[in-house]
Amino acid sequence: MSSERASIATLLTNIEECPVETFSVTWIDQHVNDAENAETLEQLHSHINFVKVFVKPDECQKYLCKMSPYDRTILIVSGSLGKQLVPDVEILPQVSSIYIFCTVKEIHEVWANNYPKVRSVLTEYDELTDAVIGDYRLQVKQDGPIAYNILKKDVPLNLSSSFIRPHLLIDYLLRLESNPNDQEELFAFCHGQYRHNAAELQTLHQFQHTYSPDTALTWYTRDGFPYQMLNKALRTQHIHLLFLYRFWIKDIYQQLLQHQCKTSIHAFRGQYMTTSELQLFQNSIGEVICINSFFSTSTDVDVALNFIDNVEGVNAHLHRVLFDIHADPPVDTTKPFANIREFSVFGDEEEVLFSMNSSFRVVDIDTNTDGIVVIELRFCRDDDIELQPIFNRIKAECKDEEISLIRFANFLFEMKYFKETEVYYQRCLLLPTGSPSDKCACYEQLSCLALRKNRFELSLNWQKQSHDMKLNLHEPNSVDLARSYFKLAEIYEKLNNSPEALTHYKLAHGAFRCHRHSQGLQLNKCRRKMGHIYSITGRYSDALKHLKKVLKSWTQPDTSVDRSELGKLYYEIGCVYHKMQVRDKAILNYTSALKVYQKCISPEHKYIADVLEKMAIVYRDQGVYIQSLLHYEKAQLIYQKYLPTRHPYLSRIDATVRNIQAQLKHDPVEETV
């Protein structure tokens, strides 16, 4: 188990590079690490969980730009660097407020007053710590930006769409088999995150030793890092943290189900929003939105208004927003909501908590007499006529059964969470209970992921490990082994190792032939690949033999094939004849490729330009210069439309065209073939 814990610690290293909570402080100063700043940094650390320091402006700017759009950081910057940095970062939504810390206040106030997010120009350490800590506490109270996805009526939905994907992710996490070591890993990670904050370490100790499923909602309502970290993970869909926190997510979800409201409710939520955030809601009137995190509201409008009223020093770029929410209790729902007054640390707030991924229709937006923007939302049940087809698809994908870690990894791969997928396949390999077939599948998927990153040697290593296991798991000519040989051949081809690639394509071809009635497509793939390798290694007769077999198969009356692939095949055959200097057959196959392409792709597609250029070269070699010039000029027109003006390829084509024009002027009588 120690190796598994070490692995997750390594996997979580990248998390430590960015805040694990929504709110943080960033301090940029060439002398920030000097002894005179040590006490101030210590004070900030004792109240603020994440303080990041920089001495170089470019590194700081890069960091700020890479932060999640749902992050909010208070920027402390020296006067000299501020004049350079503030104009570039003040517009970032991640930068919530800015404090200029300098020695001569009057000088820097002149330029700082031009930027609304600059809250103060300060010269004293005590002033700085008081202002920043106060601002931080205020922002934490106001909560972070809402993360949501919009169901657009004119956008086709699939299982990896931005609206459905968060639903699937949470569903898989809720059904993922439990591991008693997950909580231990989470606590170890949190200890490293909050090692400078005695108060949060005390919270961690209590969480570790007193948490139980029936206290899930109570812990969610407590001030402290667990709530902040969980909501940040939900907002940003942070797979690693959600994986470790899934025990808590499950328990909160179960408590909400048990205490689901039985009658209709009218609830409110106070929220600050930037102009751009508010505009997104304006553009979504009539649409359905899905909120990624748990959504906290109150049946007492005064409680909601307290979060946006009478707050001194709110930035001018923020708008006060009040959500006015109507919700009817669902008959059968996967998105419960409940009044959690009896579980809340703040029982007088009459809190109603909606489950993560709850959907609401944006009914209307208006501004009241107090200047507060009121957004009217209506809770959408699973049986909503617009949402029912979506949730039916999700239920079909997510059957009510516990899922294994490898199935979760496969889901991440299908949803294109490629970086995270690699983590969980490697984690699967560490499980002592993993079956040989599961480990074999993990090696193969890791090979695919390495191939995506062009790490061919690593990909080959993973695929070899998978293949070695398959040799013991499958019959010699099984389809699984055939596919494995094919994948090895593809990797060898990427490594420019033609002999090994050809050997493995032959092995794959031999195995697929044993299943020719069901594996005809794979057989043709092998033949085509072998034909390509024979072509590049100068074995042209063998190349034609294999490519023509594919062509014969693909041109049968009852065969359905992608027309653009048929065009490519004619092109490949033309290239082989071209290399053999059998020019009439080269032209014949290039012409066939061109005719196929003209029926299935854009007339300005690169493939058409490539064929035209090849035909131009053959005509030039034959001395048929007028035809050569005609085809070069047609290819040139297409290349000019998608290549940059000064691209060297255009220069080369242009030079060739001028040479042929000169040749025709010198010898205007074209030779015949």
XYZ file of C-alpha atoms in Angstrom:
673
model
C 0.000 0.000 0.000
C 2.907 2.372 0.615
C 3.772 2.389 -3.089
C 0.157 3.230 -3.915
C 0.170 6.145 -1.464
C 3.457 7.350 -2.924
C 1.906 7.236 -6.351
C -1.096 9.363 -5.446
C 1.207 11.821 -3.692
C 3.150 12.152 -6.928
C -0.052 12.539 -8.895
C -1.229 15.314 -6.601
C 2.022 17.257 -6.897
C 0.632 19.253 -9.801
C -2.352 20.300 -7.678
C -0.037 22.048 -5.249
C 1.057 24.373 -8.041
C -2.376 26.014 -8.054
C -4.803 26.930 -5.267
C -6.985 24.084 -4.046
C -9.494 26.681 -2.856
C -11.232 29.405 -4.817
C -9.624 32.327 -2.966
C -5.903 33.012 -2.622
C -3.254 35.735 -2.454
C -0.472 36.330 -4.991
C 2.491 38.545 -4.016
C 4.962 39.781 -6.637
C 8.030 41.738 -5.529
C 11.706 41.420 -6.417
C 12.449 41.391 -2.679
C 9.460 39.375 -1.464
C 11.706 36.658 -0.033
C 13.881 39.099 1.942
C 13.932 38.815 5.730
C 11.966 42.038 6.217
C 8.931 40.447 4.521
C 9.089 37.156 6.438
C 6.845 38.245 9.315
C 4.195 39.639 6.958
C 4.201 36.435 4.919
C 3.830 34.418 8.108
C 0.851 36.539 9.177
C -0.793 36.111 5.788
C -0.214 32.348 5.898
C -1.830 32.147 9.330
C -5.115 33.534 7.955
C -5.008 32.689 4.252
C -4.552 29.132 3.101
C -2.796 29.775 -0.187
C -0.208 32.533 -0.657
C 1.929 32.352 -3.807
C 5.028 34.552 -4.175
C 6.961 35.630 -7.276
C 10.010 37.762 -7.973
C 9.699 37.823 -11.785
C 6.750 39.616 -13.459
C 6.608 37.290 -16.473
C 6.316 34.206 -14.259
C 3.624 35.883 -12.171
C 1.624 36.901 -15.237
C 1.866 33.414 -16.705
C 0.634 31.937 -13.414
C -2.327 34.331 -13.205
C -3.351 33.630 -16.792
C -3.259 29.859 -16.210
C -5.470 30.010 -13.122
C -8.963 28.574 -13.458
C -11.594 31.152 -14.483
C -13.346 30.189 -11.233
C -10.327 31.166 -9.102
C -10.087 34.532 -7.382
C -6.783 35.935 -6.137
C -5.830 39.146 -4.347
C -2.695 40.565 -5.968
C -0.036 42.351 -3.909
C 2.516 44.069 -6.133
C 5.401 46.436 -5.537
C 5.149 49.938 -6.951
C 7.917 49.514 -9.515
C 6.636 46.177 -10.822
C 2.997 47.209 -10.507
C 3.295 49.931 -13.121
C 4.513 47.263 -15.532
C 2.252 44.357 -14.518
C -1.105 45.836 -13.479
C -2.179 47.033 -16.980
C -1.803 43.468 -18.279
C -3.492 41.540 -15.447
C -6.146 43.933 -14.140
C -8.584 42.761 -16.799
C -8.284 39.092 -15.749
C -11.404 37.864 -13.900
C -9.115 35.742 -11.713
C -7.628 38.931 -10.203
C -10.294 40.119 -7.759
C -8.437 43.074 -6.232
C -4.970 44.650 -6.233
C -2.850 46.260 -3.502
C 0.194 48.348 -4.379
C 2.858 48.034 -1.663
C 5.581 50.666 -2.019
C 7.763 53.192 -0.203
C 6.517 56.413 -1.859
C 2.721 56.400 -1.908
C 2.196 59.668 -3.791
C 4.160 58.560 -6.864
C 2.236 55.333 -7.402
C -1.221 56.667 -6.589
C -1.037 58.737 -9.788
C -1.046 55.738 -12.144
C -2.842 53.306 -9.790
C -5.995 55.454 -9.759
C -6.561 54.510 -13.408
C -7.312 50.892 -12.493
C -10.608 50.097 -10.695
C -9.333 46.879 -9.111
C -6.539 48.697 -7.244
C -8.037 48.953 -3.760
C -5.196 50.774 -1.995
C -1.632 52.019 -2.294
C 0.028 51.098 1.010
C 3.404 51.707 2.624
C 3.133 49.997 6.038
C 3.247 46.254 6.715
C 0.426 46.369 9.288
C -1.792 48.258 6.856
C -1.086 45.666 4.181
C -1.864 42.605 6.313
C -5.042 44.145 7.764
C -6.328 45.199 4.337
C -5.531 41.925 2.556
C -6.828 39.651 5.328
C -10.020 41.712 5.597
C -10.548 41.610 1.838
C -9.900 37.857 1.781
C -12.459 37.179 4.525
C -15.000 39.322 2.713
C -14.528 37.429 -0.535
C -14.776 34.048 1.192
C -18.059 35.154 2.757
C -19.393 36.192 -0.646
C -18.495 32.764 -2.087
C -16.931 32.246 -5.481
C -18.297 32.522 -9.000
C -20.945 30.056 -10.104
C -19.752 27.339 -12.470
C -22.492 26.219 -14.811
C -23.132 24.808 -18.272
C -25.882 25.919 -20.631
C -28.153 23.555 -22.539
C -28.166 25.114 -26.005
C -31.104 24.012 -28.135
C -29.183 24.309 -31.398
C -26.128 22.307 -30.252
C -26.249 18.499 -30.748
C -25.755 16.577 -27.520
C -23.477 13.601 -27.044
C -22.123 11.905 -23.947
C -18.984 14.065 -23.954
C -20.820 17.391 -24.347
C -20.190 20.078 -21.726
C -23.758 19.757 -20.407
C -23.820 15.970 -19.974
C -20.197 15.304 -19.015
C -20.408 16.714 -15.427
C -23.512 14.580 -14.773
C -21.700 11.450 -15.911
C -18.576 12.271 -13.919
C -20.482 12.653 -10.649
C -22.561 9.555 -11.343
C -19.444 7.469 -11.903
C -17.821 8.878 -8.768
C -20.909 8.084 -6.687
C -20.867 4.474 -7.875
C -17.106 3.952 -7.799
C -16.043 1.193 -5.429
C -14.738 2.493 -2.116
C -11.191 2.123 -0.881
C -10.464 2.551 2.848
C -7.122 4.145 2.003
C -8.619 7.036 0.018
C -9.442 9.100 3.107
C -5.939 8.552 4.460
C -4.495 9.846 1.191
C -6.775 12.874 1.288
C -5.812 13.736 4.863
C -2.107 13.406 4.050
C -2.511 15.736 1.088
C -4.494 18.281 3.131
C -1.856 18.247 5.871
C 0.737 19.277 3.300
C -1.518 22.030 1.971
C -2.266 23.602 5.369
C 0.998 22.994 7.197
C 1.409 26.765 7.742
C -2.097 27.306 9.125
C -2.581 26.117 12.709
C -6.342 26.760 12.656
C -6.869 24.676 9.524
C -4.640 21.902 10.874
C -6.945 21.777 13.886
C -9.927 21.590 11.517
C -8.199 18.769 9.640
C -7.615 16.884 12.897
C -11.304 17.175 13.785
C -12.402 16.201 10.282
C -10.124 13.168 10.329
C -11.256 11.914 13.742
C -14.916 12.949 14.048
C -16.307 12.742 10.516
C -19.063 10.184 9.913
C -21.705 9.872 7.160
C -24.413 11.410 9.360
C -22.271 14.552 9.870
C -21.679 15.159 6.142
C -24.037 18.141 5.883
C -22.827 19.615 9.165
C -19.260 19.563 7.897
C -20.375 21.126 4.621
C -21.846 24.133 6.459
C -18.784 24.696 8.649
C -16.310 27.449 7.883
C -12.959 25.991 6.935
C -10.973 24.355 4.203
C -13.107 21.198 3.601
C -16.035 23.223 2.249
C -13.760 25.544 0.248
C -11.729 22.728 -1.270
C -14.733 20.580 -2.165
C -16.607 23.418 -3.862
C -13.498 24.418 -5.811
C -13.083 20.816 -6.981
C -16.736 20.646 -8.078
C -16.606 23.994 -9.868
C -13.482 23.130 -11.800
C -14.254 19.402 -12.216
C -10.912 18.564 -10.592
C -10.829 14.810 -11.056
C -8.127 13.933 -8.478
C -9.691 15.898 -5.629
C -13.204 14.718 -6.464
C -11.904 11.149 -6.481
C -10.494 11.529 -2.962
C -13.494 13.494 -1.707
C -16.074 11.121 -3.183
C -16.869 9.569 0.220
C -18.051 12.990 1.416
C -19.894 13.763 -1.825
C -21.738 10.427 -1.510
C -22.697 11.115 2.097
C -23.974 14.653 1.381
C -25.947 13.331 -1.572
C -27.514 10.552 0.525
C -28.503 12.990 3.277
C -30.142 15.279 0.721
C -32.064 12.306 -0.692
C -33.224 11.282 2.789
C -34.430 14.793 3.630
C -35.722 15.863 0.217
C -38.247 18.717 0.459
C -41.802 17.392 0.163
C -43.439 20.703 -0.771
C -42.650 23.554 -3.147
C -40.084 26.057 -1.916
C -39.214 29.670 -2.676
C -35.537 30.330 -2.010
C -32.968 33.072 -2.560
C -29.227 33.467 -2.969
C -27.123 36.631 -2.867
C -24.144 36.684 -5.209
C -21.624 39.165 -6.604
C -21.009 38.902 -10.341
C -18.714 40.547 -12.832
C -20.217 42.217 -15.885
C -19.153 39.332 -18.125
C -20.669 36.744 -15.759
C -23.922 38.670 -15.640
C -23.966 38.996 -19.423
C -23.788 35.204 -19.751
C -26.958 34.941 -17.683
C -28.568 37.691 -19.774
C -27.810 35.657 -22.879
C -29.306 32.534 -21.275
C -32.856 33.763 -20.597
C -35.208 30.921 -21.488
C -32.344 28.402 -21.474
C -31.612 25.610 -18.988
C -28.391 25.836 -16.961
C -26.697 23.124 -14.920
C -24.792 24.267 -11.807
C -21.733 22.078 -11.241
C -21.380 22.461 -7.468
C -23.765 22.180 -4.545
C -25.994 25.271 -4.639
C -26.666 26.938 -1.297
C -29.805 29.087 -0.896
C -32.075 30.363 1.881
C -35.838 30.624 2.227
C -35.215 33.906 4.090
C -34.575 36.695 1.587
C -32.892 38.827 4.260
C -30.263 36.131 4.795
C -29.521 36.133 1.054
C -29.376 39.936 0.934
C -26.951 39.937 3.857
C -24.337 38.435 1.548
C -24.538 41.393 -0.844
C -25.771 44.298 1.313
C -23.835 46.791 3.394
C -20.456 45.518 2.276
C -17.859 48.261 2.298
C -15.358 48.531 -0.477
C -16.971 46.201 -3.000
C -15.150 46.546 -6.310
C -16.847 48.780 -8.853
C -16.730 46.045 -11.491
C -19.010 43.766 -9.444
C -22.809 43.663 -9.565
C -25.089 42.715 -6.695
C -27.247 39.795 -7.791
C -30.169 38.090 -6.061
C -31.305 34.705 -7.316
C -35.055 34.250 -6.885
C -35.659 30.490 -7.077
C -38.857 28.458 -7.309
C -38.604 24.681 -6.933
C -41.289 21.990 -6.956
C -40.394 18.693 -5.273
C -39.577 15.964 -7.797
C -41.382 12.632 -7.704
C -38.279 10.655 -8.532
C -35.047 12.581 -8.849
C -31.325 12.203 -9.062
C -30.935 15.864 -8.045
C -32.452 16.284 -4.556
C -32.751 19.499 -2.555
C -33.436 19.774 1.166
C -33.825 22.265 4.001
C -30.732 21.501 6.083
C -31.488 23.776 9.038
C -31.233 20.899 11.541
C -27.773 19.938 10.265
C -26.329 23.404 9.697
C -23.845 25.148 11.954
C -25.841 28.284 11.091
C -29.352 27.024 11.842
C -30.914 30.484 11.665
C -30.099 30.840 7.953
C -32.922 28.505 6.806
C -30.575 27.011 4.244
C -31.895 24.946 1.352
C -29.124 23.021 -0.376
C -29.488 21.802 -3.964
C -27.459 18.805 -5.099
C -24.556 19.269 -7.490
C -25.524 19.377 -11.181
C -29.014 20.672 -10.409
C -30.656 22.239 -13.456
C -32.591 25.514 -13.550
C -34.358 27.457 -16.256
C -33.438 31.151 -16.420
C -36.929 32.696 -16.451
C -36.226 36.422 -16.285
C -33.677 39.062 -15.249
C -34.580 42.475 -13.879
C -33.115 45.228 -11.679
C -35.043 46.291 -8.571
C -35.265 49.746 -7.003
C -32.190 49.060 -4.832
C -30.041 48.458 -7.902
C -29.905 44.712 -7.261
C -30.095 42.479 -10.333
C -32.766 39.824 -9.717
C -32.380 36.576 -11.668
C -35.471 34.380 -11.574
C -34.730 30.652 -11.757
C -37.053 27.663 -11.828
C -35.789 24.225 -10.768
C -35.973 21.622 -13.546
C -37.004 18.107 -12.619
C -35.616 15.019 -14.347
C -38.951 14.575 -16.141
C -38.792 18.064 -17.678
C -39.756 17.609 -21.336
C -36.481 19.199 -22.460
C -34.245 17.290 -20.038
C -35.893 13.863 -20.005
C -34.114 12.578 -23.156
C -30.787 13.684 -21.682
C -31.303 11.968 -18.349
C -32.588 8.843 -20.095
C -29.276 8.691 -21.965
C -27.348 9.199 -18.739
C -29.323 6.473 -16.954
C -28.695 4.119 -19.868
C -24.966 4.827 -19.620
C -24.864 4.669 -15.808
C -26.667 1.570 -14.621
C -27.267 1.210 -10.887
C -24.209 -0.847 -10.094
C -20.871 -0.379 -8.424
C -18.056 0.257 -10.876
C -14.406 -0.693 -10.688
C -11.442 1.648 -10.852
C -10.528 0.475 -14.350
C -14.042 1.179 -15.581
C -13.736 4.661 -14.105
C -10.414 5.085 -15.952
C -12.074 3.901 -19.179
C -14.824 6.470 -18.646
C -12.244 9.253 -18.236
C -10.600 8.121 -21.483
C -13.940 8.157 -23.335
C -14.695 11.629 -21.968
C -11.259 12.841 -23.159
C -9.856 13.564 -19.684
C -6.560 12.266 -21.061
C -4.187 13.687 -18.445
C -6.262 12.268 -15.595
C -6.808 8.983 -17.428
C -3.095 8.242 -17.370
C -3.096 8.728 -13.601
C -5.862 6.225 -12.983
C -4.591 3.537 -15.335
C -1.288 3.660 -13.477
C -3.201 3.553 -10.205
C -5.041 0.439 -11.434
C -1.706 -1.274 -12.029
C -0.856 -0.777 -8.349
C -3.957 -2.595 -7.132
C -3.063 -6.046 -5.755
C -6.520 -7.322 -6.754
C -6.267 -6.387 -10.432
C -6.866 -9.258 -12.867
C -4.370 -10.049 -15.666
C -6.897 -8.946 -18.302
C -7.418 -5.625 -16.481
C -3.678 -5.014 -16.224
C -3.313 -5.921 -19.888
C -5.977 -3.355 -20.797
C -4.251 -0.718 -18.642
C -0.923 -1.229 -20.398
C -2.626 -0.924 -23.780
C -4.463 2.277 -22.865
C -1.281 3.783 -21.431
C 0.354 2.990 -24.764
C -2.442 4.868 -26.573
C -2.023 7.869 -24.283
C 1.751 7.951 -24.809
C 1.188 7.718 -28.563
C -1.096 10.775 -28.395
C 1.831 12.723 -26.907
C 4.267 11.411 -29.564
C 6.231 9.541 -26.908
C 6.762 6.579 -29.197
C 9.378 4.670 -27.179
C 7.196 4.857 -24.072
C 4.170 3.818 -26.099
C 6.084 0.829 -27.445
C 7.151 -0.188 -23.945
C 3.560 -0.127 -22.633
C 2.225 -2.003 -25.690
C 4.914 -4.690 -25.378
C 3.913 -5.293 -21.763
C 0.301 -5.623 -22.842
C 1.244 -7.930 -25.723
C 3.370 -10.202 -23.535
C 0.397 -10.706 -21.223
C -1.939 -11.333 -24.169
C 0.316 -14.132 -25.409
C -0.581 -16.011 -22.221
C -4.250 -14.999 -22.206
C -5.324 -15.665 -25.817
C -5.065 -18.288 -28.554
C -2.214 -17.719 -31.067
C -4.435 -16.397 -33.885
C -7.088 -14.663 -31.807
C -8.523 -11.307 -32.861
C -7.146 -9.718 -29.668
C -3.612 -10.808 -30.535
C -4.072 -9.661 -34.134
C -5.045 -6.195 -32.927
C -2.071 -6.142 -30.585
C 0.321 -7.012 -33.439
C -1.266 -4.221 -35.480
C -0.780 -1.666 -32.693
C 2.856 -2.690 -32.264
C 3.341 -2.314 -36.021
C 1.857 1.193 -35.970
C 4.241 2.253 -33.194
C 7.252 0.787 -35.011
C 6.132 2.716 -38.085
C 6.049 5.932 -36.019
C 9.607 5.118 -34.923
C 10.617 4.742 -38.612
C 11.511 1.108 -37.956
C 10.135 -0.282 -41.220
C 11.436 -3.883 -40.835
C 9.766 -4.354 -37.433
C 6.629 -2.577 -38.597
C 6.356 -4.862 -41.641
C 6.975 -7.973 -39.531
C 4.179 -7.090 -37.132
C 1.751 -6.071 -39.890
C 2.360 -9.509 -41.427
C 1.671 -11.183 -38.070
C -1.509 -9.146 -37.675
C -2.552 -9.986 -41.256
C -1.994 -13.697 -40.657
C -4.107 -13.671 -37.507
C -6.897 -11.596 -39.057
C -7.051 -14.002 -42.034
C -8.269 -16.695 -39.635
C -11.327 -14.497 -39.097
C -11.650 -13.080 -42.634
C -15.451 -13.119 -42.632
C -15.686 -10.850 -39.591
C -12.396 -8.959 -39.914
C -12.367 -7.905 -43.563
C -11.901 -4.257 -42.636
C -8.853 -5.050 -40.494
C -7.401 -7.271 -43.225
C -7.544 -4.388 -45.687
C -5.948 -2.065 -43.134
C -3.033 -4.495 -42.824
C -2.676 -4.838 -46.604
C -2.713 -1.085 -47.073
C -0.118 -0.544 -44.330
C 2.095 -3.267 -45.794
C 1.713 -1.707 -49.232
C 2.835 1.640 -47.845
C 5.955 0.153 -46.230
C 6.836 -1.795 -49.384
C 6.508 1.481 -51.308
C 8.828 3.506 -49.063
C 11.396 0.676 -49.008
C 11.479 0.366 -52.815
C 9.611 -2.948 -53.158
C 7.133 -1.516 -55.644
C 5.721 -4.761 -57.049
C 4.865 -5.966 -53.552
C 3.365 -2.575 -52.780
C 1.097 -2.729 -55.850
C 0.098 -6.302 -55.055
C -1.214 -5.354 -51.601
C -2.742 -2.006 -52.548
C -4.586 -3.516 -55.528
C -6.055 -6.217 -53.282
C -7.502 -3.462 -51.121
C -8.782 -1.616 -54.205
C -10.473 -4.763 -55.528
C -12.184 -5.304 -52.180
C -13.272 -1.676 -51.850
C -14.735 -1.422 -55.362
C -17.052 -4.427 -55.011
C -20.714 -3.442 -55.605
C -21.842 -4.467 -52.116
C -18.952 -2.781 -50.269
C -19.449 0.441 -48.324
C -16.290 2.478 -47.907
C -15.421 6.069 -47.021
C -15.075 7.794 -50.390
C -12.207 9.998 -49.257
C -10.292 6.857 -48.211
C -10.897 5.405 -51.667
C -9.464 8.609 -53.119
C -6.380 8.242 -50.926
C -5.938 4.649 -52.089
C -5.957 5.643 -55.768
C -3.473 8.382 -54.863
C -1.174 5.862 -53.121
C -1.279 3.520 -56.113
C -0.529 6.471 -58.385
C 2.496 7.335 -56.231
C 3.877 3.792 -56.579
C 3.555 3.876 -60.384
C 5.110 7.343 -60.322
C 8.136 5.996 -58.428
C 8.356 3.144 -60.953
C 8.231 5.785 -63.741
C 5.177 4.083 -65.241
C 3.763 7.517 -65.933
C 0.620 6.637 -67.877
C -0.663 4.437 -65.017
C 0.380 7.060 -62.492
C -1.753 9.657 -64.326
C -4.617 7.154 -64.594
C -4.711 6.550 -60.829
C -4.170 10.209 -59.939
C -7.112 11.045 -62.213
C -9.246 8.417 -60.458
C -8.271 9.906 -57.087
C -9.197 13.383 -58.319
C -12.618 12.218 -59.571
C -13.405 10.553 -56.237
C -12.259 13.581 -54.238
C -14.323 15.967 -56.349
C -17.467 14.071 -55.313
C -16.839 13.931 -51.561
C -14.644 16.813 -50.373
C -14.371 20.562 -50.851
C -12.844 21.669 -54.189
C -10.346 23.690 -52.136
C -9.235 20.758 -49.958
C -5.525 20.060 -49.551
C -5.953 16.508 -50.897
C -7.068 17.881 -54.271
C -4.092 20.256 -54.391
C -1.736 17.347 -53.624
C -3.141 15.249 -56.490
C -2.994 18.167 -58.927
C 0.638 18.811 -58.013
C 1.544 15.127 -58.488
C -0.106 15.134 -61.916
C 1.769 18.335 -62.781
C 5.081 16.660 -61.888
C 4.317 13.616 -64.073
C 3.313 15.814 -67.029
C 6.506 17.848 -66.568
C 8.594 14.663 -66.535
C 6.823 13.608 -69.746
C 7.569 16.976 -71.316
C 3.863 17.849 -71.562
C 4.471 21.350 -70.257
C 1.102 22.946 -70.999
C -0.716 20.268 -68.972
C 1.948 20.490 -66.280
C 1.535 24.274 -66.039
C -2.268 23.967 -65.943
C -2.177 21.510 -63.025
C 0.515 23.435 -61.132
C -1.542 26.624 -61.372
C -4.687 24.851 -60.116
C -2.754 23.409 -57.179
C -1.152 26.794 -56.515
C -4.576 28.487 -56.220
C -5.665 25.993 -53.555
C -2.399 26.175 -51.596
C -2.652 29.982 -51.552
C -5.996 29.758 -49.743
C -4.799 27.832 -46.692
C -1.040 28.429 -46.472
C 0.462 31.667 -45.068
C 1.495 34.176 -47.733
C 5.237 33.714 -47.159
C 5.162 29.954 -46.680
C 8.245 28.363 -48.343
C 6.038 25.821 -50.116
C 4.272 28.626 -51.980
C 7.631 30.090 -52.969
C 8.740 26.724 -54.347
C 5.534 26.241 -56.356
C 5.789 29.793 -57.679
C 9.372 29.208 -58.796
C 8.365 25.958 -60.536
C 5.496 27.690 -62.361
C 7.848 30.453 -63.576
C 10.368 27.860 -64.789
C 7.718 26.039 -66.829
C 6.423 29.326 -68.260
C 9.987 30.157 -69.285
C 10.379 26.698 -70.827
C 7.207 27.203 -72.887
C 8.437 30.602 -74.113
C 11.723 29.041 -75.122
C 10.100 26.010 -76.771
C 6.396 26.800 -77.445
C 5.706 23.552 -79.297
C 4.664 20.987 -76.699
C 5.883 17.452 -77.093
C 3.253 14.733 -77.303
C 3.340 11.581 -75.290
